[in-house]
XYZ file of C-alpha atoms in Angstrom:
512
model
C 44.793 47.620 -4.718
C 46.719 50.759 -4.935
C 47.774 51.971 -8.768
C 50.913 53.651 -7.182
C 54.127 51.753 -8.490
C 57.654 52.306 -7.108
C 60.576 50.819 -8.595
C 62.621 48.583 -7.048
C 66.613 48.941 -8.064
C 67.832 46.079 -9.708
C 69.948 44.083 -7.671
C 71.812 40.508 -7.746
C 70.401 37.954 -6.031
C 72.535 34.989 -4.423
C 71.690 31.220 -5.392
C 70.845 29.655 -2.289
C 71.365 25.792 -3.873
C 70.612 24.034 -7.300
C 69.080 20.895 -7.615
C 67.166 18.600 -10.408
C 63.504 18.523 -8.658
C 62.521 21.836 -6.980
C 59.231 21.447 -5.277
C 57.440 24.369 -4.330
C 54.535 24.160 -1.663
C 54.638 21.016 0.820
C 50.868 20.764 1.082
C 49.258 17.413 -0.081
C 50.515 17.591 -3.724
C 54.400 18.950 -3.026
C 54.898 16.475 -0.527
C 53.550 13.696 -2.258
C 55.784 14.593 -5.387
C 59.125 14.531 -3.564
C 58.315 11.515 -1.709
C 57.600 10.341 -5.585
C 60.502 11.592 -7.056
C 62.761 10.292 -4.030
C 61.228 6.769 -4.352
C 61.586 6.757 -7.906
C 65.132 7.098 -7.892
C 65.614 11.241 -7.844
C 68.669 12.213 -5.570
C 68.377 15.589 -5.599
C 65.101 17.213 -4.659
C 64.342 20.335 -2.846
C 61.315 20.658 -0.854
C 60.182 24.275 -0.596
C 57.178 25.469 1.659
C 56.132 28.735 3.459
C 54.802 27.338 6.587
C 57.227 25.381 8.881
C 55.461 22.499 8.860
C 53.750 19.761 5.918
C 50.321 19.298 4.842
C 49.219 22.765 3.913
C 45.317 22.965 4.310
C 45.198 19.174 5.730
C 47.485 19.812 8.501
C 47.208 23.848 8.947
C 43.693 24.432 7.581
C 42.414 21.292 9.531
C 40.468 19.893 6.923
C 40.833 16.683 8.360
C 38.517 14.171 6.588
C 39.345 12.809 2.899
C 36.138 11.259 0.649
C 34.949 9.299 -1.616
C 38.464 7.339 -1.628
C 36.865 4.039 -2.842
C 33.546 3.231 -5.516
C 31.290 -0.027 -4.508
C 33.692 -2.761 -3.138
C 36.874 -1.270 -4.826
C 39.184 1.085 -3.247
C 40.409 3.503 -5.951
C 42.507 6.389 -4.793
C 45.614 4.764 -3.268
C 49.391 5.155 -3.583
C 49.966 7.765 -0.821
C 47.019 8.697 0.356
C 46.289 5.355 1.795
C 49.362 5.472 3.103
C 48.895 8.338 5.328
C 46.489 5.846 6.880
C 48.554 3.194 6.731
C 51.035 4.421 8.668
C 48.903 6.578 11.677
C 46.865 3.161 12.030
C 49.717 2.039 13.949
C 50.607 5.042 15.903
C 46.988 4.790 17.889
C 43.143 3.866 17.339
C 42.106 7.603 17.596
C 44.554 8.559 14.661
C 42.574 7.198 11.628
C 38.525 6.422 11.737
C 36.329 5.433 9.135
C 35.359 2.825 7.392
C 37.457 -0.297 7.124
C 39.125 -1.453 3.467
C 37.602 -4.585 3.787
C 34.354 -3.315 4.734
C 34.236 -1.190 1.500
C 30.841 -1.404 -0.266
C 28.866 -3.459 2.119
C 25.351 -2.590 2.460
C 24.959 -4.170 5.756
C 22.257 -2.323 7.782
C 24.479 -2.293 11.154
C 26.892 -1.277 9.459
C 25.253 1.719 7.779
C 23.842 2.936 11.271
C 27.115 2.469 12.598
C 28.936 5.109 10.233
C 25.701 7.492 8.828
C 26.386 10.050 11.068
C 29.901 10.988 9.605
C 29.445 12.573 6.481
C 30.821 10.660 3.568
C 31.070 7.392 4.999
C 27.842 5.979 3.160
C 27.125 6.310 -0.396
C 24.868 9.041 -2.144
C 22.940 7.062 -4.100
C 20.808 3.715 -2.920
C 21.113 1.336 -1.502
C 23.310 2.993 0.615
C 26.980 1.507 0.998
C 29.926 1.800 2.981
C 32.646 4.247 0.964
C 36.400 4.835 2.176
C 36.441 8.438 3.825
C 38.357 9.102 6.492
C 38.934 11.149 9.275
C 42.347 11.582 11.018
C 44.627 13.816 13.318
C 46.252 16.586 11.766
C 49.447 16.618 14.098
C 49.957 12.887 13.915
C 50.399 13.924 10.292
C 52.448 16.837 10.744
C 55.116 14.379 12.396
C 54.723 11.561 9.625
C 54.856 13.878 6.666
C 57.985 14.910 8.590
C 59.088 11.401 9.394
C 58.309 10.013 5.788
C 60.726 13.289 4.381
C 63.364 12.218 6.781
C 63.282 8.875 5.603
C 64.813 10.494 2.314
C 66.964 12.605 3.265
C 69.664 11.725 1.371
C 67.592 12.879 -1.148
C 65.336 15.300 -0.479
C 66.688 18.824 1.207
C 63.675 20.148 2.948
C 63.295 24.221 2.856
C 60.571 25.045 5.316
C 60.088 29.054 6.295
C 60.733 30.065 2.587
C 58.360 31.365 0.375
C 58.589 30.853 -3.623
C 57.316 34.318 -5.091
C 58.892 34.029 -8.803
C 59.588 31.670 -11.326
C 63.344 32.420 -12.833
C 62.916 32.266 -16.946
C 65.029 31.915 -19.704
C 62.581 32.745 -22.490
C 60.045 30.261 -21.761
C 61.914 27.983 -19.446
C 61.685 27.765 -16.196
C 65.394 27.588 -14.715
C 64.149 27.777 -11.139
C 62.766 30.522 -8.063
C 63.354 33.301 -6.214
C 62.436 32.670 -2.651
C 62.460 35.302 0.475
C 62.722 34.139 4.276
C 64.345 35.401 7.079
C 67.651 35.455 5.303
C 66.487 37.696 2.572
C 65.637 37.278 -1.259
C 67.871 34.375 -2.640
C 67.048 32.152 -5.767
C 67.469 28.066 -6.281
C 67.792 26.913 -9.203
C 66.239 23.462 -10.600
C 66.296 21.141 -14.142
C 62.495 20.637 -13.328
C 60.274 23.078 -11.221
C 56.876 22.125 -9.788
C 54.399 24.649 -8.916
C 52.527 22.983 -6.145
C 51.692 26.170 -4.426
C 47.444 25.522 -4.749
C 46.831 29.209 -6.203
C 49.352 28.714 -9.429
C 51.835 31.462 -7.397
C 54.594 30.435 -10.008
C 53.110 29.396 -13.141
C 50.270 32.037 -13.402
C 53.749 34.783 -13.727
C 55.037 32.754 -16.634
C 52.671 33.709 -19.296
C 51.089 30.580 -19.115
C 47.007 30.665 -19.937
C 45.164 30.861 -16.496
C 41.955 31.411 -15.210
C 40.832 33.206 -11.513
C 38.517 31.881 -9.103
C 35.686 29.096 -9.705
C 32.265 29.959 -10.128
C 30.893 31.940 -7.668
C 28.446 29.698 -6.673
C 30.396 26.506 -6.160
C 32.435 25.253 -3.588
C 35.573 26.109 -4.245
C 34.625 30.065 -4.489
C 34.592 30.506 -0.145
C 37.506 30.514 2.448
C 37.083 29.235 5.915
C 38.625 28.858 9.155
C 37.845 26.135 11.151
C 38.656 25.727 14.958
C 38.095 23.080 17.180
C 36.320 22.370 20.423
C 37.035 19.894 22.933
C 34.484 18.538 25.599
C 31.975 17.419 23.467
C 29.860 13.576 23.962
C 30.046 12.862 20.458
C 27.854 9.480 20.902
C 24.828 12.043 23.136
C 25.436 14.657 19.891
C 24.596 11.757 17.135
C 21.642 10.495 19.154
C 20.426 14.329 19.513
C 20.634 14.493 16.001
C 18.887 11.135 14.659
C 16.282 11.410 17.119
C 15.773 15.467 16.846
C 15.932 16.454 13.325
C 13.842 19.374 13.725
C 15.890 20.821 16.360
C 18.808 19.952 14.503
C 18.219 21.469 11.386
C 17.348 24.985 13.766
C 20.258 24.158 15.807
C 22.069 24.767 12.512
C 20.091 27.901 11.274
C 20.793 29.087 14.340
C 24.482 28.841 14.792
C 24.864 30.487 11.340
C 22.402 33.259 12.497
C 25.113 33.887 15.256
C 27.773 33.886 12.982
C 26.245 37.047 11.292
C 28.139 36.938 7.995
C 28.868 34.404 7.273
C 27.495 30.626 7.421
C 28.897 28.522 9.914
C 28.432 24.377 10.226
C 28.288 23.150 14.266
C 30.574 20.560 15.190
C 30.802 17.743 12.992
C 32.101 14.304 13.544
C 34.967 13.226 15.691
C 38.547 13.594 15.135
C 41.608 12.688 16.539
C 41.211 13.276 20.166
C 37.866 11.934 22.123
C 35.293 14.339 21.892
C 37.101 16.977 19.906
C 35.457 18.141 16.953
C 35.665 20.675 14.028
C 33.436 23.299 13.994
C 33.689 24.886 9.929
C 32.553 27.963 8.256
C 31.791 29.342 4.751
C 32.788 32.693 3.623
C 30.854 33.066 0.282
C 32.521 34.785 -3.109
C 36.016 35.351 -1.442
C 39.089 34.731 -3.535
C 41.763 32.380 -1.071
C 44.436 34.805 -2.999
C 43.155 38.277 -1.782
C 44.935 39.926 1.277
C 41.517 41.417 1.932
C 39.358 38.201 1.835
C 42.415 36.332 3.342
C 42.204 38.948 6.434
C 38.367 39.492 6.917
C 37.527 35.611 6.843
C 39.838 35.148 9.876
C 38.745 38.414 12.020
C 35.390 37.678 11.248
C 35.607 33.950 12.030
C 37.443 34.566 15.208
C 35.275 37.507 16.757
C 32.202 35.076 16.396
C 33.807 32.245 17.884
C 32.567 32.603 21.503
C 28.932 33.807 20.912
C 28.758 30.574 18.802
C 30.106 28.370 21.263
C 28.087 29.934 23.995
C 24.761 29.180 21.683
C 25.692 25.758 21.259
C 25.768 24.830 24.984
C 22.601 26.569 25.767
C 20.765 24.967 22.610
C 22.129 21.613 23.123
C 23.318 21.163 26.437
C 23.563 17.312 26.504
C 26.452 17.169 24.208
C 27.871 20.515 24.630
C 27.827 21.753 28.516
C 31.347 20.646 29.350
C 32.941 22.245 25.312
C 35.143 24.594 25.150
C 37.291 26.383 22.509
C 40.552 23.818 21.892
C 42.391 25.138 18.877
C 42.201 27.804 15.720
C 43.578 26.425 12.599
C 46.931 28.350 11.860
C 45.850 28.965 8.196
C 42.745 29.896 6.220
C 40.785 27.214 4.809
C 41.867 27.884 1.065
C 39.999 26.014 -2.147
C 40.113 28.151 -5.467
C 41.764 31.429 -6.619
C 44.262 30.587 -9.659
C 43.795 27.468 -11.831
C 45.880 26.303 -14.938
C 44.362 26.378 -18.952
C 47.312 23.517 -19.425
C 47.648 21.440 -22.588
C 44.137 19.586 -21.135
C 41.223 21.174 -19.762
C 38.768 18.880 -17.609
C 35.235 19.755 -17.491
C 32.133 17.767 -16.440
C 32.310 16.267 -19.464
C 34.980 14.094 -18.078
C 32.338 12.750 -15.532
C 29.515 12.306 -18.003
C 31.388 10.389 -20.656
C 34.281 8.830 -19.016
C 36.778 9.347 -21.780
C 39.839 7.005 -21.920
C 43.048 8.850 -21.870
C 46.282 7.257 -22.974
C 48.379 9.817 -20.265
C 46.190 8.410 -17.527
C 48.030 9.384 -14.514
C 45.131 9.135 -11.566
C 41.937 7.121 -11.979
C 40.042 8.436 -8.997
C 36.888 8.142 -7.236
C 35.497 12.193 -6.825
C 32.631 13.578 -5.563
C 30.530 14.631 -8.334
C 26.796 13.417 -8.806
C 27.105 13.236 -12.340
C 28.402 9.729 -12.058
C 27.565 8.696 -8.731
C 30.837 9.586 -7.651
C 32.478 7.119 -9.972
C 36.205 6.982 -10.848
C 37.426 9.158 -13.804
C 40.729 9.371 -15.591
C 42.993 12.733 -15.093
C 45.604 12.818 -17.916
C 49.293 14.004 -17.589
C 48.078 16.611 -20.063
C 46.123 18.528 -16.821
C 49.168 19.247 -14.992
C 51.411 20.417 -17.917
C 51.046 24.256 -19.311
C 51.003 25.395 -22.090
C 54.411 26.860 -23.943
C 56.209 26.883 -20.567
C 59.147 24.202 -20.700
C 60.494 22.747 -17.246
C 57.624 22.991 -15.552
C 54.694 20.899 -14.183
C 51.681 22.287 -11.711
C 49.882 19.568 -9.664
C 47.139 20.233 -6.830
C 44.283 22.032 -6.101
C 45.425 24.639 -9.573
C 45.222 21.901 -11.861
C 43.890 22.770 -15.256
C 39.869 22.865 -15.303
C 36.872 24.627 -16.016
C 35.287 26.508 -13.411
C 33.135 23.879 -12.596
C 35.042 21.111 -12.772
C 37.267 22.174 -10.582
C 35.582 22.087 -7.987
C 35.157 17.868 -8.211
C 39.106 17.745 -8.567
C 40.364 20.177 -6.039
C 39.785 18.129 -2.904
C 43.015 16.386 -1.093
C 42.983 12.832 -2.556
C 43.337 14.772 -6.562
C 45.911 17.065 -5.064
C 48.161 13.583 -3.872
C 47.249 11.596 -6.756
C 48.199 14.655 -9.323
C 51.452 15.504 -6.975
C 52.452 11.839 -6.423
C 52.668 11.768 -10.679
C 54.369 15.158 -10.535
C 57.392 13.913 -8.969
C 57.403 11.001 -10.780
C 57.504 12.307 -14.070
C 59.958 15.064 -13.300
C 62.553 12.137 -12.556
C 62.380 10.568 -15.424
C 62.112 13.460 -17.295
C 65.476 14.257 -16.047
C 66.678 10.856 -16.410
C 65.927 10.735 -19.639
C 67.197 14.129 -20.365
C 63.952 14.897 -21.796
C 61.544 17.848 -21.522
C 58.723 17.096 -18.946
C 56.495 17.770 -21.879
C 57.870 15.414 -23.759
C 58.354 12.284 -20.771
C 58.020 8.674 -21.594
C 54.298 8.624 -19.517
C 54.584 4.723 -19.783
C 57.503 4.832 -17.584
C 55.621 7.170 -15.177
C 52.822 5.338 -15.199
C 54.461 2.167 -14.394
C 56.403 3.475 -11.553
C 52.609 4.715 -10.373
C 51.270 1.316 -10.523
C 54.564 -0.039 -8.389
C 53.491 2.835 -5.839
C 50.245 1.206 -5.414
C 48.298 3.749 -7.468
C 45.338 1.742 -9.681
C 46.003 2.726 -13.397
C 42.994 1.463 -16.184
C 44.144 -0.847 -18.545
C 47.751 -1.173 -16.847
C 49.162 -4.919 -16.755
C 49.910 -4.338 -13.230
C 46.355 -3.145 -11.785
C 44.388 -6.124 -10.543
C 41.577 -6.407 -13.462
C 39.233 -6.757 -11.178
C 39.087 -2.637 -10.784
C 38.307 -2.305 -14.676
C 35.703 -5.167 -14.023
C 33.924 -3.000 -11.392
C 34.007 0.324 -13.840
C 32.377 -1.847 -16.510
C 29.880 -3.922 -14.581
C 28.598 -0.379 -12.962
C 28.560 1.707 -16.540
C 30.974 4.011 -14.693
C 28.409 5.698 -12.588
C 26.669 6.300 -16.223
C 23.152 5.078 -14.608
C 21.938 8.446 -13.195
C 19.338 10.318 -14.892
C 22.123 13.217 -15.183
C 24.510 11.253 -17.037
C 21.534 9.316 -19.089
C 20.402 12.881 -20.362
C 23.714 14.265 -21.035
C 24.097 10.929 -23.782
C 21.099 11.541 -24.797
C 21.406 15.210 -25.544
C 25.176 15.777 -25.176
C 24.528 18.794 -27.739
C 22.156 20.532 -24.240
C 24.792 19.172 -22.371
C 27.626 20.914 -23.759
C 25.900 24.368 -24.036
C 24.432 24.290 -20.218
C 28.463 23.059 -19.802
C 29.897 26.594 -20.850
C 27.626 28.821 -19.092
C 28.798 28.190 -15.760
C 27.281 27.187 -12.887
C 23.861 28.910 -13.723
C 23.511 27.049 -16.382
C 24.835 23.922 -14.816
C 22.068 24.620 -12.023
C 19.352 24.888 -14.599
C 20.267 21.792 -16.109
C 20.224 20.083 -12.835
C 16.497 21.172 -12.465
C 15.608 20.549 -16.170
C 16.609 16.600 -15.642
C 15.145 16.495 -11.781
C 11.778 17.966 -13.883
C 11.980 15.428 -16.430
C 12.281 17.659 -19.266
């Protein structure tokens, strides 16, 4: 980046509206906290989002597959997230597929083979069991993200094509944002802002504590762009693979090898449309909030595309002779630039002690090994920053440690997180009250009314808590057995990142 500055002459900028809720960012978070907020009682929300369409990297990144929504027979991550199911279930078969609610924990050995070869859809750990992930279509979502938005719209004014760049402060309040579209720079102004923007685009200009980027090894520290081909037998692919592993595992070496740069995953399993599938990519140490990175992991993606495509038919013929190239996802594949050091900071402690919090606000199956994927609690706490009044930043930013973030940036956190977002920003300004200072008993109570599970609510079937405490919370594997064991190692592999996390890993698998 250049160190040039030129100054830009001050200059008044219109208000484009006011409201009480201003959401900024319609991915999965935003547009689960104004459907929240709206539901809850708010009449006056404004949506906010860059793109002209909902879902951010679900929709426009196709990351079209959500995990580890349910733990043994119980489904955990609810509200709405299951929703989104609920409702393409009835627009067609080929909308939603994965495993069944009430199949859920079975161990039944047909039904194992039957769902194996989608990742996800069986358990880690043995006996292997059926878990809730699901795949869907992304543009059957784009209409009912659109069509659940218009079901409010007496109370929610959507603003697609505008981009928040700046938080408006008074002191340490946040009063509202400066926007730009095609109409120019123009400001709304809100009671209660929410920074659901994924790379903390608002709050990390507020003087709010932040951190950049995971750890460079995890997850969350690549971009991707994933595009989709068409014309593939999915049902001659899975047999390929069960009964070739060999030449699958090369087939997969070797598509990577093609890719040059970068590594790059073959098709995976089926969604929305009959033999369509996603083929992904990993672009290692790039930062999603980087112009550069942003640019080079899309030219370099898309230059590739047909050598890889070419390599696949000629590899694997039976399943691939009649693809072809069917889409490019309109955005990068984003996971981690910005994240917030709010008034709680989550850690993989959180997933190898299971602490109780009294601001419970999501009690969610993740994907973390720790604790065999078991639910944890996220507290209010992780979404509020510190000495920054008004505002509140769900999603993928939440506030972490660089390696728990990369457990609690995935869609189902970024709806359960939003989906309390909105919540508590309406009866924050119901109440007249700060958001820092919101009666979380209300919000969680309106959470447990929107189907979300709550530990230790009166209104969450007991039979969830039951299931936590008959299965120690995931407690049982050898990592979690050491860490109570030791939780004085624990905490000192804990801060020194994801080497240290990785030698830990070892250390246990050794039997140290």
């Amino acid at each position: 980046m250049s160190e040039l500055f030129c100054e830009e002459p001050g200059r008044q900028i219109p208000v484009y509206d006011s409201c009480d809720i201003l959401v900024v960012g319609s991915g999965s978070a935003g547009h689960s906290a104004a459907i929240a907020a709206a539901r809850a009682g708010a009449k006056n929300i404004i949506l906010m989002e860059r793109y002209g369409y909902s879902g951010g990297d679900v929709t426009g990144g196709l990351v079209l597959m959500v995990p580890d929504l349910s733990w043994y027979n119980k489904s955990f991550v609810r509200g709405i997230q299951e929703e989104w199911f609920t409702r393409l279930s009835k627009v067609g078969p080929d909308c939603v597929v994965g495993p069944s609610l009430n199949d859920i924990g079975s161990t039944d050995p047909a039904l194992i083979h039957r769902w194996q070869s989608y990742m996800d859809c069986t358990s880690r750990s043995q006996p292997k069991r059926l878990v809730r992930s699901v795949y869907f279509d992304g543009e059957h979502l784009k209409i009912e993200m659109d069509k659940m938005l218009m079901e409010h719209k007496d109370a929610i004014r959507v603003m697609y094509h505008s981009w928040g760049t700046r938080p408006i402060m008074d002191g340490n309040v946040c009063k509202g944002v400066y926007f730009e579209s095609k109409e120019g720079r123009q400001a709304v102004l809100a009671k209660v802002v929410i920074d659901a923007t994924g790379d903390g685009d608002l709050f990390r200009q507020t003087g709010t504590p932040f951190e950049a980027l995971s750890d460079p090894k995890t997850r969350g520290r690549v971009t991707t762009l994933a595009w989709r081909i068409g014309g593939v037998d999915s049902w001659a692919l899975n047999e390929w693979k069960q009964n070739h592993p060999q030449a699958a595992a090369a087939f997969r070496e070797g598509i990577s090898r093609v890719a040059g740069n970068y590594r790059c995953i073959g098709a995976g399993s089926a969604h929305g449309p009959d033999g369509v599938h996603i083929v992904t990519n990993f672009h290692s140490n790039r930062n999603c909030a980087s112009i550069k990175d942003l640019t080079e992991t899309e030219m370099n993606t898309r230059v590739t595309i047909r050598e890889i495509l070419a390599y696949m038919k000629e590899v694997c013929p039976v399943a691939f002779k009649d693809a072809y190239l069917y889409d490019i996802a309109p955005q990068t594949g984003v996971r981690c630039s910005y994240r917030l050091q709010g008034e709680y900071i989550m850690t993989p402690y959180d997933f190898a002690f299971a602490p109780k919090f009294d601001d419970v606000i999501a009690w969610h199956s993740t994907v973390c090994q720790i604790n065999d994927c078991g639910p944890i609690e996220i507290p209010y706490r992780a979404i509020v920053p510190k000495g920054v009044e008004n505002l509140l930043c769900p999603g993928r930013h939440l506030s972490a440690d660089k390696v728990a973030i990369d457990w609690l940036n995935l869609i189902p956190q970024c709806i359960g997180t939003g989906q309390a977002a909105g919540i508590a920003a309406h009866v924050a300004v119901s109440d007249g009250v700060n958001v820092r200072d919101v009666n979380i008993r209300k919000v969680q109570d309106i959470l447990v009314e929107q189907d979300v599970p709550l530990p230790r609510h009166p209104g969450t079937d007991p039979s969830y808590q039951e299931c936590c405490e008959e299965h120690q919370y995931g407690l049982y594997t050898d990592l979690a057995k050491r860490a109570h064991e030791d939780p004085e190692e624990f905490e000192k592999y804990r801060q020194s990142g994801i080497g240290g996390w990785e030698a830990y890993l070892k250390s246990v698998q050794a039997g140290h």
